[in-house]
One Martini backbone bead per residue (centre of mass of N, CA, C, O) as a GRO file, in nm:
protein
  530
    1MET     BB    1  -3.167  -2.294  -1.620
    2ASN     BB    2  -3.258  -2.155  -1.357
    3SER     BB    3  -3.229  -2.408  -1.184
    4ASP     BB    4  -2.929  -2.444  -1.229
    5ARG     BB    5  -2.839  -2.171  -1.115
    6ARG     BB    6  -2.951  -2.215  -0.831
    7ASN     BB    7  -2.772  -2.459  -0.769
    8LEU     BB    8  -2.505  -2.304  -0.808
    9ASP     BB    9  -2.557  -2.099  -0.590
   10ARG     BB   10  -2.555  -2.300  -0.358
   11LEU     BB   11  -2.265  -2.389  -0.399
   12GLY     BB   12  -2.140  -2.114  -0.350
   13LEU     BB   13  -2.250  -2.080  -0.059
   14ALA     BB   14  -2.107  -2.330   0.050
   15GLY     BB   15  -1.824  -2.214   0.014
   16LEU     BB   16  -1.867  -1.979   0.216
   17ALA     BB   17  -1.930  -2.162   0.461
   18VAL     BB   18  -1.650  -2.286   0.478
   19LEU     BB   19  -1.508  -2.029   0.562
   20GLY     BB   20  -1.652  -2.006   0.834
   21THR     BB   21  -1.525  -2.260   0.953
   22LEU     BB   22  -1.233  -2.167   0.942
   23VAL     BB   23  -1.263  -1.921   1.121
   24VAL     BB   24  -1.339  -2.068   1.380
   25ILE     BB   25  -1.083  -2.240   1.400
   26ALA     BB   26  -0.870  -2.016   1.391
   27ILE     BB   27  -0.970  -1.852   1.637
   28MET     BB   28  -0.925  -2.089   1.845
   29PHE     BB   29  -0.591  -2.133   1.775
   30LEU     BB   30  -0.481  -1.845   1.734
   31PRO     BB   31  -0.246  -1.634   1.791
   32ALA     BB   32  -0.042  -1.367   1.833
   33PHE     BB   33   0.183  -1.245   1.599
   34PRO     BB   34   0.491  -1.158   1.566
   35ILE     BB   35   0.504  -0.815   1.512
   36ASP     BB   36   0.239  -0.715   1.382
   37GLU     BB   37  -0.004  -0.809   1.549
   38THR     BB   38   0.090  -0.703   1.825
   39ARG     BB   39   0.117  -0.409   1.740
   40TYR     BB   40  -0.183  -0.353   1.653
   41LEU     BB   41  -0.306  -0.428   1.923
   42THR     BB   42  -0.158  -0.207   2.084
   43VAL     BB   43  -0.273   0.038   1.941
   44ALA     BB   44  -0.567  -0.027   2.009
   45TRP     BB   45  -0.528  -0.031   2.317
   46GLU     BB   46  -0.420   0.261   2.355
   47MET     BB   47  -0.665   0.396   2.235
   48ARG     BB   48  -0.856   0.290   2.455
   49GLN     BB   49  -0.708   0.396   2.704
   50ALA     BB   50  -0.708   0.712   2.609
   51GLY     BB   51  -0.967   0.791   2.429
   52ASN     BB   52  -0.810   0.832   2.143
   53TRP     BB   53  -0.936   0.826   1.803
   54SER     BB   54  -0.706   0.999   1.634
   55LEU     BB   55  -0.433   0.900   1.795
   56PRO     BB   56  -0.199   0.691   1.740
   57THR     BB   57  -0.016   0.453   1.948
   58LEU     BB   58   0.327   0.348   2.046
   59ASN     BB   59   0.443   0.331   2.342
   60PHE     BB   60   0.301   0.620   2.386
   61GLU     BB   61   0.357   0.704   2.085
   62PRO     BB   62   0.327   0.837   1.802
   63TYR     BB   63   0.157   0.670   1.514
   64SER     BB   64   0.222   0.700   1.150
   65HIS     BB   65   0.210   0.430   0.970
   66LYS     BB   66  -0.111   0.415   1.030
   67PRO     BB   67  -0.425   0.417   1.006
   68PRO     BB   68  -0.741   0.372   1.204
   69LEU     BB   69  -0.956   0.159   1.106
   70LEU     BB   70  -0.857  -0.104   1.235
   71PHE     BB   71  -0.864   0.001   1.529
   72TRP     BB   72  -1.163   0.064   1.537
   73LEU     BB   73  -1.267  -0.225   1.469
   74ILE     BB   74  -1.136  -0.371   1.704
   75ASN     BB   75  -1.285  -0.208   1.923
   76ALA     BB   76  -1.566  -0.288   1.835
   77SER     BB   77  -1.526  -0.590   1.884
   78TRP     BB   78  -1.453  -0.566   2.184
   79SER     BB   79  -1.726  -0.438   2.273
   80VAL     BB   80  -1.879  -0.713   2.205
   81PHE     BB   81  -1.656  -0.966   2.291
   82GLY     BB   82  -1.400  -0.862   2.406
   83LEU     BB   83  -1.077  -0.902   2.536
   84ALA     BB   84  -0.907  -1.032   2.253
   85VAL     BB   85  -0.787  -1.182   1.974
   86TRP     BB   86  -1.032  -1.302   1.811
   87PRO     BB   87  -1.196  -1.039   1.756
   88ALA     BB   88  -0.977  -0.917   1.569
   89ARG     BB   89  -1.008  -1.144   1.345
   90LEU     BB   90  -1.295  -1.062   1.248
   91VAL     BB   91  -1.212  -0.834   1.065
   92GLY     BB   92  -1.068  -1.004   0.846
   93ALA     BB   93  -1.305  -1.194   0.794
   94ALA     BB   94  -1.505  -0.975   0.701
   95ALA     BB   95  -1.331  -0.867   0.468
   96THR     BB   96  -1.325  -1.131   0.312
   97GLY     BB   97  -1.630  -1.150   0.266
   98LEU     BB   98  -1.645  -0.887   0.101
   99VAL     BB   99  -1.462  -0.968  -0.128
  100ILE     BB  100  -1.631  -1.208  -0.221
  101PHE     BB  101  -1.887  -1.048  -0.278
  102PHE     BB  102  -1.776  -0.837  -0.481
  103THR     BB  103  -1.670  -1.046  -0.679
  104HIS     BB  104  -1.936  -1.181  -0.737
  105ARG     BB  105  -2.080  -0.930  -0.852
  106LEU     BB  106  -1.879  -0.872  -1.079
  107ASP     BB  107  -1.908  -1.142  -1.223
  108ARG     BB  108  -2.206  -1.087  -1.306
  109LEU     BB  109  -2.168  -0.802  -1.451
  110LEU     BB  110  -1.941  -0.851  -1.670
  111ALA     BB  111  -2.098  -1.150  -1.736
  112PRO     BB  112  -2.438  -1.224  -1.775
  113ALA     BB  113  -2.402  -1.462  -1.912
  114PRO     BB  114  -2.397  -1.775  -1.934
  115ALA     BB  115  -2.241  -1.985  -1.681
  116PRO     BB  116  -2.067  -2.227  -1.496
  117GLY     BB  117  -2.073  -1.990  -1.270
  118PRO     BB  118  -2.155  -1.729  -1.050
  119ALA     BB  119  -1.853  -1.765  -0.869
  120ALA     BB  120  -1.565  -1.836  -0.985
  121SER     BB  121  -1.379  -1.615  -0.868
  122ALA     BB  122  -1.449  -1.662  -0.569
  123LEU     BB  123  -1.351  -1.960  -0.568
  124MET     BB  124  -1.063  -1.901  -0.634
  125LEU     BB  125  -0.998  -1.747  -0.374
  126LEU     BB  126  -1.072  -1.993  -0.187
  127GLY     BB  127  -0.822  -2.165  -0.335
  128LEU     BB  128  -0.617  -1.965  -0.190
  129PRO     BB  129  -0.405  -1.985   0.064
  130LEU     BB  130  -0.296  -1.689   0.101
  131PHE     BB  131  -0.563  -1.544   0.108
  132LEU     BB  132  -0.679  -1.675   0.366
  133ALA     BB  133  -0.443  -1.625   0.557
  134LEU     BB  134  -0.459  -1.309   0.535
  135GLY     BB  135  -0.761  -1.288   0.629
  136LEU     BB  136  -0.674  -1.399   0.936
  137SER     BB  137  -0.520  -1.152   0.982
  138ILE     BB  138  -0.375  -0.868   1.165
  139MET     BB  139  -0.431  -0.656   0.906
  140PHE     BB  140  -0.468  -0.424   0.624
  141ASP     BB  141  -0.506  -0.567   0.334
  142MET     BB  142  -0.798  -0.679   0.341
  143LEU     BB  143  -0.929  -0.412   0.397
  144LEU     BB  144  -0.829  -0.277   0.143
  145THR     BB  145  -0.953  -0.485  -0.056
  146ALA     BB  146  -1.245  -0.419   0.015
  147THR     BB  147  -1.239  -0.121  -0.078
  148VAL     BB  148  -1.150  -0.174  -0.367
  149SER     BB  149  -1.378  -0.363  -0.453
  150GLY     BB  150  -1.606  -0.161  -0.391
  151ALA     BB  151  -1.506   0.064  -0.581
  152MET     BB  152  -1.512  -0.106  -0.848
  153LEU     BB  153  -1.808  -0.173  -0.840
  154ALA     BB  154  -1.904   0.123  -0.847
  155LEU     BB  155  -1.756   0.202  -1.109
  156TRP     BB  156  -1.907   0.013  -1.297
  157PHE     BB  157  -2.181   0.131  -1.247
  158ALA     BB  158  -2.108   0.417  -1.340
  159GLY     BB  159  -2.023   0.324  -1.639
  160ARG     BB  160  -2.327   0.215  -1.707
  161SER     BB  161  -2.541   0.430  -1.557
  162GLY     BB  162  -2.453   0.712  -1.394
  163GLY     BB  163  -2.523   0.711  -1.108
  164TRP     BB  164  -2.482   0.888  -0.814
  165LYS     BB  165  -2.452   0.653  -0.615
  166ALA     BB  166  -2.198   0.529  -0.741
  167PHE     BB  167  -2.010   0.774  -0.696
  168VAL     BB  168  -2.040   0.785  -0.391
  169ALA     BB  169  -1.945   0.497  -0.331
  170TYR     BB  170  -1.666   0.536  -0.450
  171GLY     BB  171  -1.575   0.762  -0.258
  172VAL     BB  172  -1.618   0.613   0.011
  173ALA     BB  173  -1.428   0.374  -0.050
  174VAL     BB  174  -1.176   0.547  -0.080
  175GLY     BB  175  -1.186   0.671   0.202
  176LEU     BB  176  -1.162   0.399   0.352
  177GLY     BB  177  -0.886   0.335   0.225
  178LEU     BB  178  -0.736   0.570   0.357
  179LEU     BB  179  -0.809   0.460   0.651
  180ALA     BB  180  -0.667   0.179   0.608
  181LYS     BB  181  -0.371   0.266   0.414
  182GLY     BB  182  -0.395   0.508   0.237
  183PRO     BB  183  -0.288   0.627  -0.081
  184VAL     BB  184  -0.269   0.338  -0.216
  185VAL     BB  185  -0.568   0.321  -0.312
  186LEU     BB  186  -0.526   0.498  -0.571
  187LEU     BB  187  -0.363   0.285  -0.737
  188PHE     BB  188  -0.631   0.089  -0.763
  189THR     BB  189  -0.881   0.316  -0.842
  190VAL     BB  190  -0.795   0.544  -1.061
  191PRO     BB  191  -0.701   0.439  -1.342
  192ALA     BB  192  -0.978   0.336  -1.445
  193ALA     BB  193  -1.106   0.620  -1.441
  194VAL     BB  194  -0.902   0.748  -1.647
  195LEU     BB  195  -0.960   0.487  -1.853
  196ALA     BB  196  -1.264   0.512  -1.960
  197ARG     BB  197  -1.251   0.473  -2.279
  198LEU     BB  198  -1.211   0.149  -2.252
  199TRP     BB  199  -1.523   0.093  -2.085
  200VAL     BB  200  -1.719   0.309  -2.101
  201ASP     BB  201  -2.011   0.412  -2.173
  202PRO     BB  202  -2.065   0.649  -2.409
  203GLN     BB  203  -2.320   0.778  -2.254
  204GLN     BB  204  -2.120   0.836  -1.981
  205ARG     BB  205  -1.880   1.045  -2.066
  206ALA     BB  206  -2.027   1.283  -1.995
  207GLY     BB  207  -1.872   1.431  -1.723
  208TRP     BB  208  -1.674   1.229  -1.595
  209PRO     BB  209  -1.441   1.393  -1.464
  210LEU     BB  210  -1.621   1.550  -1.262
  211ARG     BB  211  -1.746   1.307  -1.115
  212ILE     BB  212  -1.479   1.184  -1.021
  213ALA     BB  213  -1.372   1.426  -0.870
  214ALA     BB  214  -1.605   1.434  -0.667
  215SER     BB  215  -1.559   1.151  -0.554
  216LEU     BB  216  -1.266   1.198  -0.459
  217GLY     BB  217  -1.338   1.429  -0.271
  218ILE     BB  218  -1.486   1.256  -0.069
  219GLY     BB  219  -1.248   1.071   0.003
  220VAL     BB  220  -1.041   1.287   0.088
  221LEU     BB  221  -1.213   1.411   0.308
  222LEU     BB  222  -1.224   1.165   0.492
  223GLY     BB  223  -0.917   1.153   0.538
  224LEU     BB  224  -0.867   1.453   0.638
  225VAL     BB  225  -1.032   1.462   0.892
  226TRP     BB  226  -0.831   1.281   1.039
  227ALA     BB  227  -0.541   1.385   0.967
  228LEU     BB  228  -0.568   1.676   1.079
  229ARG     BB  229  -0.636   1.596   1.365
  230ALA     BB  230  -0.381   1.424   1.422
  231ALA     BB  231  -0.171   1.647   1.356
  232SER     BB  232  -0.263   1.850   1.580
  233ILE     BB  233  -0.189   1.647   1.814
  234GLY     BB  234   0.105   1.528   1.727
  235GLY     BB  235   0.249   1.727   1.548
  236PRO     BB  236   0.499   1.803   1.323
  237GLU     BB  237   0.641   1.527   1.312
  238PHE     BB  238   0.389   1.360   1.262
  239ALA     BB  239   0.295   1.511   1.007
  240GLU     BB  240   0.539   1.440   0.830
  241MET     BB  241   0.510   1.135   0.847
  242LEU     BB  242   0.216   1.118   0.740
  243PHE     BB  243   0.243   1.304   0.461
  244TRP     BB  244   0.537   1.173   0.367
  245GLN     BB  245   0.705   0.920   0.471
  246GLN     BB  246   0.439   0.712   0.444
  247SER     BB  247   0.421   0.784   0.125
  248ALA     BB  248   0.609   0.949  -0.072
  249GLY     BB  249   0.878   0.836   0.046
  250ARG     BB  250   0.841   0.539  -0.074
  251ILE     BB  251   0.882   0.600  -0.376
  252ALA     BB  252   1.184   0.695  -0.370
  253SER     BB  253   1.248   0.564  -0.072
  254SER     BB  254   1.322   0.288   0.125
  255PHE     BB  255   1.308   0.197   0.487
  256ALA     BB  256   1.138  -0.063   0.391
  257HIS     BB  257   1.115  -0.342   0.195
  258ALA     BB  258   1.333  -0.375  -0.014
  259ARG     BB  259   1.299  -0.435  -0.373
  260PRO     BB  260   1.287  -0.545  -0.670
  261PHE     BB  261   1.112  -0.492  -0.957
  262TRP     BB  262   1.040  -0.821  -1.003
  263PHE     BB  263   0.905  -0.932  -0.738
  264TYR     BB  264   0.588  -0.979  -0.835
  265VAL     BB  265   0.604  -1.218  -1.027
  266PRO     BB  266   0.637  -1.459  -0.822
  267VAL     BB  267   0.397  -1.374  -0.642
  268VAL     BB  268   0.170  -1.436  -0.832
  269LEU     BB  269   0.240  -1.737  -0.857
  270LEU     BB  270   0.209  -1.801  -0.556
  271PHE     BB  271  -0.089  -1.723  -0.520
  272PHE     BB  272  -0.170  -1.922  -0.791
  273LEU     BB  273  -0.067  -2.218  -0.760
  274PRO     BB  274  -0.316  -2.412  -0.804
  275LEU     BB  275  -0.380  -2.276  -1.099
  276LEU     BB  276  -0.113  -2.335  -1.260
  277VAL     BB  277  -0.207  -2.661  -1.290
  278TRP     BB  278  -0.470  -2.554  -1.452
  279ARG     BB  279  -0.583  -2.553  -1.761
  280PRO     BB  280  -0.843  -2.367  -1.761
  281ALA     BB  281  -0.700  -2.107  -1.662
  282TRP     BB  282  -0.527  -2.060  -1.916
  283LEU     BB  283  -0.760  -2.061  -2.115
  284GLY     BB  284  -0.918  -1.829  -1.987
  285LEU     BB  285  -0.703  -1.613  -2.016
  286ARG     BB  286  -0.677  -1.633  -2.320
  287MET     BB  287  -0.980  -1.576  -2.387
  288SER     BB  288  -1.002  -1.291  -2.261
  289PHE     BB  289  -0.807  -1.166  -2.474
  290LYS     BB  290  -0.962  -1.252  -2.730
  291ILE     BB  291  -1.255  -1.117  -2.675
  292GLY     BB  292  -1.254  -0.882  -2.503
  293GLY     BB  293  -1.374  -0.581  -2.400
  294SER     BB  294  -1.479  -0.389  -2.134
  295ALA     BB  295  -1.422  -0.586  -1.905
  296ARG     BB  296  -1.128  -0.637  -1.968
  297ASN     BB  297  -1.036  -0.340  -1.962
  298PHE     BB  298  -1.112  -0.287  -1.670
  299LEU     BB  299  -0.920  -0.498  -1.543
  300LEU     BB  300  -0.657  -0.390  -1.669
  301SER     BB  301  -0.689  -0.107  -1.532
  302TRP     BB  302  -0.648  -0.235  -1.250
  303ILE     BB  303  -0.376  -0.399  -1.285
  304VAL     BB  304  -0.136  -0.267  -1.447
  305PRO     BB  305  -0.083   0.007  -1.302
  306ALA     BB  306  -0.050  -0.114  -1.017
  307LEU     BB  307   0.182  -0.311  -1.076
  308LEU     BB  308   0.377  -0.096  -1.176
  309GLY     BB  309   0.374   0.085  -0.923
  310LEU     BB  310   0.469  -0.130  -0.720
  311SER     BB  311   0.742  -0.183  -0.871
  312LEU     BB  312   0.857   0.115  -0.839
  313ILE     BB  313   0.829   0.074  -0.554
  314SER     BB  314   1.059  -0.020  -0.318
  315GLY     BB  315   0.841  -0.106  -0.126
  316LYS     BB  316   0.800  -0.463  -0.057
  317GLN     BB  317   0.526  -0.700  -0.035
  318ILE     BB  318   0.327  -0.963  -0.068
  319HIS     BB  319   0.054  -0.824   0.051
  320TYR     BB  320   0.032  -0.580  -0.153
  321LEU     BB  321  -0.120  -0.764  -0.385
  322LEU     BB  322  -0.412  -0.833  -0.289
  323PRO     BB  323  -0.600  -0.617  -0.455
  324LEU     BB  324  -0.548  -0.795  -0.736
  325LEU     BB  325  -0.685  -1.077  -0.713
  326PRO     BB  326  -0.978  -1.025  -0.806
  327ALA     BB  327  -0.902  -0.927  -1.090
  328ILE     BB  328  -0.759  -1.185  -1.188
  329ALA     BB  329  -0.994  -1.377  -1.138
  330LEU     BB  330  -1.191  -1.228  -1.331
  331LEU     BB  331  -1.023  -1.260  -1.588
  332VAL     BB  332  -1.036  -1.567  -1.594
  333SER     BB  333  -1.350  -1.593  -1.579
  334LEU     BB  334  -1.425  -1.473  -1.851
  335GLY     BB  335  -1.295  -1.718  -2.018
  336LEU     BB  336  -1.410  -1.971  -1.861
  337ARG     BB  337  -1.698  -1.968  -1.994
  338ARG     BB  338  -1.547  -2.100  -2.276
  339VAL     BB  339  -1.463  -2.354  -2.110
  340ALA     BB  340  -1.415  -2.711  -2.139
  341PRO     BB  341  -1.399  -2.934  -1.913
  342THR     BB  342  -1.230  -3.210  -1.768
  343ASN     BB  343  -1.165  -3.466  -1.555
  344ALA     BB  344  -0.850  -3.450  -1.605
  345ASP     BB  345  -0.806  -3.160  -1.467
  346ARG     BB  346  -0.770  -3.288  -1.168
  347PHE     BB  347  -0.495  -3.449  -1.172
  348THR     BB  348  -0.291  -3.230  -1.089
  349TRP     BB  349  -0.405  -3.190  -0.807
  350LEU     BB  350  -0.382  -3.481  -0.713
  351ALA     BB  351  -0.074  -3.505  -0.755
  352LEU     BB  352   0.007  -3.271  -0.573
  353GLY     BB  353  -0.130  -3.372  -0.315
  354THR     BB  354   0.016  -3.642  -0.295
  355ALA     BB  355   0.304  -3.531  -0.282
  356LEU     BB  356   0.267  -3.364  -0.023
  357LEU     BB  357   0.181  -3.593   0.159
  358MET     BB  358   0.440  -3.762   0.131
  359LEU     BB  359   0.633  -3.547   0.236
  360LEU     BB  360   0.508  -3.503   0.518
  361ALA     BB  361   0.529  -3.796   0.607
  362ALA     BB  362   0.836  -3.821   0.583
  363LEU     BB  363   0.902  -3.595   0.784
  364ALA     BB  364   0.749  -3.716   1.029
  365MET     BB  365   0.910  -3.994   1.036
  366ASP     BB  366   1.212  -3.869   0.892
  367CYS     BB  367   1.364  -3.573   0.913
  368GLY     BB  368   1.677  -3.634   0.931
  369ARG     BB  369   1.706  -3.715   0.621
  370PHE     BB  370   1.622  -3.402   0.510
  371LEU     BB  371   1.720  -3.250   0.775
  372PRO     BB  372   1.882  -3.079   0.985
  373ALA     BB  373   1.891  -3.150   1.320
  374ASP     BB  374   1.951  -2.822   1.409
  375SER     BB  375   1.697  -2.728   1.283
  376GLY     BB  376   1.389  -2.577   1.305
  377PHE     BB  377   1.242  -2.751   1.090
  378ALA     BB  378   1.297  -3.025   1.223
  379SER     BB  379   1.139  -2.963   1.481
  380ILE     BB  380   0.865  -2.929   1.342
  381ALA     BB  381   0.846  -3.198   1.185
  382ALA     BB  382   0.865  -3.384   1.445
  383GLN     BB  383   0.564  -3.258   1.548
  384LEU     BB  384   0.394  -3.392   1.358
  385ASP     BB  385   0.073  -3.513   1.300
  386LEU     BB  386   0.029  -3.791   1.128
  387PRO     BB  387  -0.276  -3.851   1.130
  388LEU     BB  388  -0.356  -3.558   1.048
  389VAL     BB  389  -0.208  -3.556   0.780
  390PHE     BB  390  -0.368  -3.790   0.652
  391LEU     BB  391  -0.652  -3.677   0.690
  392THR     BB  392  -0.610  -3.419   0.531
  393GLY     BB  393  -0.524  -3.548   0.261
  394VAL     BB  394  -0.779  -3.722   0.215
  395LEU     BB  395  -0.988  -3.492   0.221
  396ALA     BB  396  -0.866  -3.311   0.001
  397ILE     BB  397  -0.852  -3.519  -0.226
  398GLY     BB  398  -1.152  -3.593  -0.212
  399ALA     BB  399  -1.268  -3.314  -0.288
  400ILE     BB  400  -1.142  -3.324  -0.573
  401ALA     BB  401  -1.241  -3.604  -0.680
  402ILE     BB  402  -1.565  -3.524  -0.660
  403SER     BB  403  -1.510  -3.266  -0.857
  404ARG     BB  404  -1.706  -3.317  -1.112
  405GLY     BB  405  -1.749  -3.158  -1.438
  406SER     BB  406  -1.761  -2.858  -1.366
  407THR     BB  407  -1.591  -2.579  -1.300
  408HIS     BB  408  -1.737  -2.505  -1.042
  409ARG     BB  409  -1.686  -2.778  -0.894
  410MET     BB  410  -1.381  -2.773  -0.903
  411LEU     BB  411  -1.351  -2.508  -0.739
  412LEU     BB  412  -1.500  -2.611  -0.493
  413GLY     BB  413  -1.300  -2.839  -0.432
  414LEU     BB  414  -1.056  -2.656  -0.392
  415ALA     BB  415  -1.173  -2.487  -0.162
  416ALA     BB  416  -1.217  -2.723   0.030
  417ALA     BB  417  -0.920  -2.816   0.041
  418ASN     BB  418  -0.804  -2.551   0.148
  419VAL     BB  419  -0.964  -2.543   0.411
  420ILE     BB  420  -0.865  -2.810   0.527
  421VAL     BB  421  -0.564  -2.741   0.537
  422LEU     BB  422  -0.581  -2.477   0.705
  423ALA     BB  423  -0.717  -2.600   0.947
  424SER     BB  424  -0.490  -2.795   1.014
  425LEU     BB  425  -0.264  -2.584   1.043
  426THR     BB  426  -0.387  -2.431   1.281
  427ILE     BB  427  -0.380  -2.666   1.477
  428GLN     BB  428  -0.072  -2.730   1.456
  429SER     BB  429   0.045  -2.442   1.511
  430ARG     BB  430  -0.050  -2.419   1.806
  431VAL     BB  431   0.160  -2.648   1.892
  432ILE     BB  432   0.421  -2.560   1.730
  433VAL     BB  433   0.476  -2.262   1.633
  434ALA     BB  434   0.355  -2.111   1.885
  435LYS     BB  435   0.577  -2.188   2.087
  436SER     BB  436   0.776  -1.962   1.942
  437PHE     BB  437   0.545  -1.703   1.916
  438ASP     BB  438   0.394  -1.706   2.181
  439LEU     BB  439   0.358  -1.429   2.421
  440GLN     BB  440   0.147  -1.488   2.648
  441PRO     BB  441   0.314  -1.617   2.878
  442LEU     BB  442   0.491  -1.368   2.917
  443ALA     BB  443   0.257  -1.167   2.965
  444ASP     BB  444   0.154  -1.303   3.225
  445VAL     BB  445   0.405  -1.234   3.384
  446VAL     BB  446   0.407  -0.925   3.343
  447LEU     BB  447   0.130  -0.873   3.472
  448THR     BB  448   0.237  -0.945   3.767
  449LEU     BB  449   0.479  -0.698   3.729
  450ARG     BB  450   0.359  -0.403   3.643
  451ASP     BB  451   0.424  -0.250   3.932
  452ARG     BB  452   0.704  -0.273   3.835
  453PRO     BB  453   0.994  -0.214   3.714
  454ILE     BB  454   1.048  -0.216   3.350
  455ALA     BB  455   1.287  -0.364   3.136
  456VAL     BB  456   1.448  -0.347   2.808
  457ALA     BB  457   1.712  -0.465   2.592
  458GLN     BB  458   1.505  -0.419   2.359
  459ARG     BB  459   1.338  -0.283   2.127
  460THR     BB  460   1.002  -0.227   2.097
  461ARG     BB  461   0.677  -0.323   1.905
  462GLY     BB  462   0.430  -0.409   2.099
  463GLU     BB  463   0.428  -0.714   2.197
  464LEU     BB  464   0.297  -0.653   2.514
  465GLY     BB  465   0.076  -0.441   2.547
  466PHE     BB  466  -0.186  -0.615   2.517
  467LEU     BB  467  -0.119  -0.892   2.648
  468ALA     BB  468  -0.039  -0.720   2.933
  469ARG     BB  469  -0.198  -0.459   2.975
  470LEU     BB  470  -0.052  -0.195   2.936
  471GLU     BB  471  -0.015   0.155   3.090
  472ARG     BB  472   0.293   0.163   3.010
  473SER     BB  473   0.602   0.203   2.923
  474LEU     BB  474   0.889   0.063   2.852
  475VAL     BB  475   1.222   0.044   2.949
  476TYR     BB  476   1.511   0.129   2.785
  477VAL     BB  477   1.801  -0.098   2.828
  478PRO     BB  478   2.091  -0.172   2.770
  479GLU     BB  479   2.252  -0.456   2.836
  480GLU     BB  480   2.515  -0.324   2.967
  481ASP     BB  481   2.311  -0.154   3.182
  482LEU     BB  482   2.153  -0.354   3.367
  483PRO     BB  483   2.309  -0.381   3.633
  484SER     BB  484   2.271  -0.086   3.711
  485TRP     BB  485   1.962  -0.076   3.700
  486LEU     BB  486   1.910  -0.303   3.910
  487SER     BB  487   2.058  -0.157   4.145
  488GLN     BB  488   1.853   0.097   4.130
  489HIS     BB  489   1.617  -0.147   4.102
  490PRO     BB  490   1.548  -0.387   4.323
  491ASP     BB  491   1.229  -0.430   4.208
  492GLY     BB  492   1.316  -0.493   3.930
  493VAL     BB  493   1.281  -0.584   3.577
  494ALA     BB  494   1.404  -0.785   3.297
  495ILE     BB  495   1.390  -0.804   2.937
  496VAL     BB  496   1.552  -1.069   2.747
  497ARG     BB  497   1.689  -1.116   2.420
  498GLU     BB  498   1.842  -1.422   2.297
  499ARG     BB  499   2.046  -1.635   2.212
  500ALA     BB  500   2.067  -1.950   2.314
  501ASP     BB  501   2.395  -1.949   2.349
  502ARG     BB  502   2.361  -1.669   2.555
  503ALA     BB  503   2.164  -1.703   2.798
  504ASN     BB  504   2.351  -1.772   3.047
  505ALA     BB  505   2.495  -1.492   3.070
  506MET     BB  506   2.248  -1.341   3.210
  507LEU     BB  507   2.263  -1.478   3.501
  508THR     BB  508   2.495  -1.274   3.605
  509LYS     BB  509   2.274  -1.017   3.626
  510GLY     BB  510   2.062  -1.219   3.765
  511THR     BB  511   1.743  -1.349   3.837
  512LEU     BB  512   1.552  -1.604   3.735
  513LEU     BB  513   1.195  -1.604   3.648
  514TYR     BB  514   1.194  -1.646   3.321
  515ARG     BB  515   1.153  -1.880   3.034
  516GLN     BB  516   1.154  -1.853   2.658
  517ASP     BB  517   1.107  -1.968   2.366
  518TYR     BB  518   1.221  -1.809   2.044
  519ARG     BB  519   1.235  -1.838   1.714
  520LEU     BB  520   1.402  -2.127   1.752
  521SER     BB  521   1.694  -1.943   1.842
  522GLU     BB  522   1.558  -1.815   2.098
  523VAL     BB  523   1.536  -1.623   2.408
  524ILE     BB  524   1.333  -1.535   2.694
  525GLN     BB  525   1.404  -1.325   2.977
  526VAL     BB  526   1.336  -1.291   3.330
  527ILE     BB  527   1.492  -1.055   3.544
  528SER     BB  528   1.643  -0.993   3.861
  529ALA     BB  529   1.759  -0.892   4.129
  530ARG     BB  530   1.939  -1.041   4.387
   0.00000   0.00000   0.00000
């Protein structure tokens, strides 16, 4: 039995190694995508330029929307690997690795009895396309998920052993979560601590509230050390935005990303799409509810209050749900240990993969039959590399086809297929999608002009700050005022974003220096005075 478990451990580690391969490929091919990734790179760049590690800025104005941990880590990566986009992606990749590791550890601790695989839940995460895609993005949510997973691992230790180190680790993880994305970390980490009677070992309940309060005090203190310093530098308006508008204000009314209450129901299904058609996953979920126990109660205390809280908050985005994915995967894994899979359970994946391959091949060969000729999607489909599509499909379907036998091997096959598909997508997107979203060519032009006055006809969100290594903010000039501005600044240039059908109208206002297609239906032009 021990030999079998060691062999399964090696298979689990092989799955994690596959993730590393995907990371290398993605880093080589992916540009920074606007507007989120370019904005966060610019905040990190301006922090580095100013040498002020307490006050984030965007367009050289105080930026209260997000805490600084991501920006600190990006700068740390830049210090090691140099100024580029790919070192910033290493932060998300490292956070993804931590999430996989913490999930793996919890999987072992929640049910230490013999199981079909030592890291079934971790392999589930590796088999989810959206999970890996978000892990490679330059955003806050995977970093938050790593702090939440670490906090919940420490909390489980605290509830079983009661050791002071576990409570300190819980508090530190919560504090890092506050620095990663703010008070939302409490929504994921505090309810399970409050609902301790449902899962904590009875011998550890004495003094539990005081110990948890002390742990949370450590976390809040870590967050406040930065927040108070930033508020003192940024001023009263920044402080109000930081302490109210960007946290409590979102609960009552959202000024961005407003969605209906039920928004996250289809999102959960979307995240777990490959597993939705896999019979053992449903049987495992059913079995986990049937067998009950403290482990199940712990996971439900993690999932249910947070999901309800996220649904009540008006501001909703797909990636906000990311910190719940490890918990849901662990919940399925609890029952999956008692499910006996059959080789036929792979057939739904094989059928789904074959259908997707045929659809992509049909689009690549004759997209005009399925999509309007003037749509942006038709343009993308027409540029698909048909041989690469077939190779990707064959390799992914083959990975699933050979993964027969245990549940663990089937999940490893799904993870391998997912990695193969995402690696192929990153390669193709660099050639196809990035043509319309990669602002680096524009930034290279702006870099050569940065000593001249530069105006923008639309308000920017940091799209060019890092990419063009700007050391001052761009001047916002409404489009109707550009002719006057250009006449007053004969050596100045203006950056204008327009719908493609209106682009030629801008040529009457100056001389075209550069033009770039953008977002399928727009163009960006750099013009100067005549």
